[in-house]
Coordinates of C-alpha atoms in Angstrom, one line a residue:
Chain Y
X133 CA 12.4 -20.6 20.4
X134 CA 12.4 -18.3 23.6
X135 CA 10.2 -15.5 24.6
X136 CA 12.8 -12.8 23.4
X137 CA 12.4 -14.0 19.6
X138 CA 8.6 -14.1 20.1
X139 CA 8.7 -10.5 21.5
X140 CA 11.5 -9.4 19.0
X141 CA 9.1 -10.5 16.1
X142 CA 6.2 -8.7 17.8
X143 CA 8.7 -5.0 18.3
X144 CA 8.7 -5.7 14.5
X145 CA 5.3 -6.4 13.6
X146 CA 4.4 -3.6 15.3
X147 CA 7.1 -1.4 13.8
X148 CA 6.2 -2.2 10.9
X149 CA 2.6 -1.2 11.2
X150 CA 3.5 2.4 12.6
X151 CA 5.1 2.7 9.7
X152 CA 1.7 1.8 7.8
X153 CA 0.1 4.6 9.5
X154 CA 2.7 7.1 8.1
X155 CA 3.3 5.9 4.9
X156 CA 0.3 6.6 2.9
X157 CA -1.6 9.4 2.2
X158 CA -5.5 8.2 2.4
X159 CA -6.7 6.4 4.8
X160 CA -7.2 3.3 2.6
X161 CA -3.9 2.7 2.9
X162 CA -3.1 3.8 6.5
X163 CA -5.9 1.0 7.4
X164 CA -3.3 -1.6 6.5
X165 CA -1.7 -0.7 10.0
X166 CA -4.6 -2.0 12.0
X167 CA -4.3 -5.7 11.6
X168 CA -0.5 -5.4 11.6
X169 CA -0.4 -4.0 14.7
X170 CA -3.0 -6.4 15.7
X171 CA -0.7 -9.3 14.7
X172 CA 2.3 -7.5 16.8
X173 CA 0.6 -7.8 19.9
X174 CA -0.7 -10.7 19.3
X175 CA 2.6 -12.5 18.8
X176 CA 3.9 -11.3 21.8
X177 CA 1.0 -12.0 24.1
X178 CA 0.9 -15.3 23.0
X179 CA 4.7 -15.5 23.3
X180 CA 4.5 -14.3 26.9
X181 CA 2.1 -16.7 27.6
X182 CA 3.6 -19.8 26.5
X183 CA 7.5 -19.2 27.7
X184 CA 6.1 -16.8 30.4
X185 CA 3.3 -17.8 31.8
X186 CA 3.7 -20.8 33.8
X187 CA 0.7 -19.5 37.0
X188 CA -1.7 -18.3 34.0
X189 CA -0.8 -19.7 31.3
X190 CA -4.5 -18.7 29.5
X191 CA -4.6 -14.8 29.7
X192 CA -2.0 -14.4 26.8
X193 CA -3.7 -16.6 24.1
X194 CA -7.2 -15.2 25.1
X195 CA -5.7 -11.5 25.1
X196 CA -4.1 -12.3 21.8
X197 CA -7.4 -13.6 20.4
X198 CA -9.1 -10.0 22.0
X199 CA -6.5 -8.0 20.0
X200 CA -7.4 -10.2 16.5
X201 CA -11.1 -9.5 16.9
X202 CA -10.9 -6.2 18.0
X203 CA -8.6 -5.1 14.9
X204 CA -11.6 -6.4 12.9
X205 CA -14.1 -4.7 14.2
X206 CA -11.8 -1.3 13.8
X207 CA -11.2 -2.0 10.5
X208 CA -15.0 -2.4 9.7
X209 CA -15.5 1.0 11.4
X210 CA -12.4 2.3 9.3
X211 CA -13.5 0.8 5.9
X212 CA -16.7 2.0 6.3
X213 CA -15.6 5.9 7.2
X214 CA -13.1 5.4 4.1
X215 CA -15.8 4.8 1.6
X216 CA -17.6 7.5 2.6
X217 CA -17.1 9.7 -0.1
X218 CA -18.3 6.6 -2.8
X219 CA -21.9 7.8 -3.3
X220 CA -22.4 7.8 -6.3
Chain Q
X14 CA 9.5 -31.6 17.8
X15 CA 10.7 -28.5 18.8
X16 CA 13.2 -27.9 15.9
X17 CA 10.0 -28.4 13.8
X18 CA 8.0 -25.3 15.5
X19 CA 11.0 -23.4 15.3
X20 CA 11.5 -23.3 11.8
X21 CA 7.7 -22.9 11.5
X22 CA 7.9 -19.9 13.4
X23 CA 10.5 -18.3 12.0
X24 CA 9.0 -18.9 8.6
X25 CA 5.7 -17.8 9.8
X26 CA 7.1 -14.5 11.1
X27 CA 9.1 -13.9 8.3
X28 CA 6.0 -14.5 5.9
X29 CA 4.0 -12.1 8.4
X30 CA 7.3 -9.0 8.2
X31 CA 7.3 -9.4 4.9
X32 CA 3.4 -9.5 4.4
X33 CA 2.9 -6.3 6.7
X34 CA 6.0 -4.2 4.3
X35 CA 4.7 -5.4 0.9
X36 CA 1.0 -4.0 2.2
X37 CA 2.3 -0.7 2.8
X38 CA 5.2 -0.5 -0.1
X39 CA 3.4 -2.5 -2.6
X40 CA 0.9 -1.3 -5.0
X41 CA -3.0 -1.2 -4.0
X42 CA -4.1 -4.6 -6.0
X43 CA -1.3 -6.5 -3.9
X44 CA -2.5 -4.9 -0.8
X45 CA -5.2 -7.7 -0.1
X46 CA -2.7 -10.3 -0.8
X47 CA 0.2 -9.1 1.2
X48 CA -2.7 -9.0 4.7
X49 CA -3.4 -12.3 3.7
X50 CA 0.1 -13.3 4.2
X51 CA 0.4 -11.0 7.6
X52 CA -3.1 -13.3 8.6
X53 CA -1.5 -16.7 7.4
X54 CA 2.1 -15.8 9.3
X55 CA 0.4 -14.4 12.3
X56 CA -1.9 -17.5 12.5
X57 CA 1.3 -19.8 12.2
X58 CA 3.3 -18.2 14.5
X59 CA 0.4 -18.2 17.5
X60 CA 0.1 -22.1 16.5
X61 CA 3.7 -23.0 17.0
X62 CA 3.2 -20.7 19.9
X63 CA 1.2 -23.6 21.2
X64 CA -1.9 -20.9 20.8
X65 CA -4.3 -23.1 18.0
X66 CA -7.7 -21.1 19.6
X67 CA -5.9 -17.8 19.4
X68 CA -4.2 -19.2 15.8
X69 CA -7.6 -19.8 14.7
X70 CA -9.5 -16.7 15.7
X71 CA -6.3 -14.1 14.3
X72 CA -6.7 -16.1 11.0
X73 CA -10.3 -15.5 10.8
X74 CA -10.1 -12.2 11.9
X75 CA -6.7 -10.6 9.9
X76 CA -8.2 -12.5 7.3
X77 CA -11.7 -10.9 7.3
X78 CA -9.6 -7.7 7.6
X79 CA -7.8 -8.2 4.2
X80 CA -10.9 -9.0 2.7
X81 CA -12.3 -6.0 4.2
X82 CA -9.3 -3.8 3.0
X83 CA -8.5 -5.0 -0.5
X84 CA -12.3 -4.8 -1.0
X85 CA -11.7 -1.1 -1.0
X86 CA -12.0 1.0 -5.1
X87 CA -8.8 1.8 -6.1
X88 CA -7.6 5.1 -5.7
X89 CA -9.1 7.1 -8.8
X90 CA -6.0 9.5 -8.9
X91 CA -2.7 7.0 -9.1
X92 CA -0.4 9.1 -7.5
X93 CA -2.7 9.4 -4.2
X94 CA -1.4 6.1 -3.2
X95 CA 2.2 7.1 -3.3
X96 CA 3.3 8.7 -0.2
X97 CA 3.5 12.2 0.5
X98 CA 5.9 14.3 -1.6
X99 CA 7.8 17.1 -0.7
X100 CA 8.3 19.8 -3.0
X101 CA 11.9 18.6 -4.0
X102 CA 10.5 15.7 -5.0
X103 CA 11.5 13.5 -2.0
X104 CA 9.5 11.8 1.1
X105 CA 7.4 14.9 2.9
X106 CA 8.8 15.8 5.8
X107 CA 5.6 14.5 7.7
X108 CA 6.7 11.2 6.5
X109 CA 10.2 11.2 6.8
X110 CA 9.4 11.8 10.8
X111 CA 7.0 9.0 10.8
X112 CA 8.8 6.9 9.5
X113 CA 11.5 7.6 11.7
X114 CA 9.5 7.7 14.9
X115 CA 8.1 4.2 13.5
X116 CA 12.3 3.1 13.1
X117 CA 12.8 4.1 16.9
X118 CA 9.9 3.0 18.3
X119 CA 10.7 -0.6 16.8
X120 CA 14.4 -0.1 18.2
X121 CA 13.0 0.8 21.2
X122 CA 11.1 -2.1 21.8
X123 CA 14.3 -4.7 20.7
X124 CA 16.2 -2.9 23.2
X125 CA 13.5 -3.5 26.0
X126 CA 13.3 -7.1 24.9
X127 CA 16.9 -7.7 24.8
X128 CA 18.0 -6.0 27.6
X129 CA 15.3 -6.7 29.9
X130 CA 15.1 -9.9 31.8
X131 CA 11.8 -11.5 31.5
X132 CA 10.6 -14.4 33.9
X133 CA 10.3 -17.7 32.6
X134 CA 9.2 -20.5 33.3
X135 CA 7.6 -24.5 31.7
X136 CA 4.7 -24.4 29.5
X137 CA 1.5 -26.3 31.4
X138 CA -0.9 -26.0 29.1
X139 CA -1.5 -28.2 25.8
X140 CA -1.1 -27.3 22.2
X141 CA -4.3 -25.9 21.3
X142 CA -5.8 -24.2 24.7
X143 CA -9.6 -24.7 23.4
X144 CA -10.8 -25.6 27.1
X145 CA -8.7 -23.5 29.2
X146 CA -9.1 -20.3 26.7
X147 CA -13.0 -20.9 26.4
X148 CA -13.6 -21.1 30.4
X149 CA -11.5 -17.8 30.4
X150 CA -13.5 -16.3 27.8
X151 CA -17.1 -17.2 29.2
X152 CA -16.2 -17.2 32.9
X153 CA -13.8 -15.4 34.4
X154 CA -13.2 -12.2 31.6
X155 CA -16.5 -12.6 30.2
X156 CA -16.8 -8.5 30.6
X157 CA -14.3 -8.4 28.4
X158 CA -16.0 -10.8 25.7
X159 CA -19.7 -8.9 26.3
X160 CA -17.3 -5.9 25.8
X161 CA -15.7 -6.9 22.3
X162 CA -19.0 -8.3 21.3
X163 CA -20.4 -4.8 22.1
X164 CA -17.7 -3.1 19.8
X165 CA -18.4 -5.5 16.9
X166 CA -22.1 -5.0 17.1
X167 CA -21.0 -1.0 17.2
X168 CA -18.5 -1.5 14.5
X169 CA -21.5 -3.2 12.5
X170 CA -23.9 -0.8 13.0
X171 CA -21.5 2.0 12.2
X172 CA -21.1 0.4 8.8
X173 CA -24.5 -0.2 8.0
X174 CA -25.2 4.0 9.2
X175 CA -22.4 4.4 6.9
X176 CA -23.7 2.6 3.9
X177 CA -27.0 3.7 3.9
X178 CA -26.1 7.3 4.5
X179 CA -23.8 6.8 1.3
X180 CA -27.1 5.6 -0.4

């Protein structure tokens, strides 16, 4: 393992989850892209932290663990303004 | 050892790629499924990161986010969860931009991993991180922690305005 594969798999990830924003046409869909992008940057924080960062070796894990949460609590905003229109 | 968390990382990643393209190809009942696999992957790939804490708090959290997302109704109207059409029949052109902005942007990013030259350096810390990530958390960032707290309780409270207005 080395930082460029960690980082590679993040470019990916997060690739990938651009591509979830464009793909679909409500926003039920397009909410797929938060936690993939989450798991992007996560990846490569934590990968810079581990094959990078030998002074602070902490800030990438507890950035990476930031990003999770704070996908989760846009997704509760986002699945809450996609249901809007459910009253029945 | 480190053969071991190799191949668990490159399974883990691959289980998290093809998790993230199944939940935006794959039809909407697969959709909760296929985030479960990006929330499995990502967690494995942060543990054989040597990253448990962070491992342990993406798997709650991309896992409370599939839950969150597959628990969404269907789409009445089938053909809403395809992707835009043109009127040839094809990918809109709105899409067809996306998803090649999405393509370079990904390109660009391989390009600035491969070509840059990163510093590097041994690994000091221990497999999990528990200690040394919770004294960051509580200590030195804990702005940052109050701050995420702050946008959960937000994100909460937005949902609950949400729900009852729906009421």
């Amino acid at each position: 393992m080395s930082l460029m594969l960690a980082l590679s798999v993040g470019a990916v990830l997060i690739g990938c989850g651009a591509f979830s924003a464009v793909w679909g046409r409500r926003s039920s869909r397009q909410l797929v892209a938060l936690p993939v992008l989450a798991a992007g940057a996560a990846i490569s924080l934590a990968g810079v932290s581990r094959f990078a960062g030998h002074v602070d070796p902490d800030t990438g894990q507890e950035l990476a663990a930031l990003v999770a949460v704070a996908a989760l609590g846009a997704t509760v905003l986002g699945v809450a303004w996609a249901r809007r229109g459910d009253a029945p | 050892m480190d053969t071991t968390l190799a191949i668990i990382f490159y399974a883990c990643s691959g289980l998290a790629t093809a998790g993230s393209l199944a939940a935006t190809l794959a039809g909407a009942r697969w959709r909760s499924l296929s985030l479960a696999a990006v929330a499995v992957g990502t967690a494995g790939a942060l543990a054989s990161l040597s990253a448990g804490l962070a491992a342990l708090l993406a798997l709650v959290a991309l896992g409370g986010c599939a839950l969150l997302i597959g628990a969404l109704p269907p789409d009445p109207a089938g053909p809403a969860d395809r992707p835009r059409r043109g009127r040839a029949g094809g990918p809109g052109l709105t899409v067809a931009v996306g998803a090649a902005m999405s393509l370079l942007l990904a390109a660009g990013l391989l390009l600035a991993v491969w070509r840059g030259s990163f510093a590097a350096g041994p690994y000091p810390g221990g497999w999990f991180g528990a200690a040394a990530v919770g004294r960051a958390f509580f200590a030195r960032d804990a702005l940052a922690l109050e701050a995420l707290a702050g946008m959960l309780l937000a994100a909460l409270a937005g949902a609950a305005a949400a729900a009852r207005a729906r009421r």
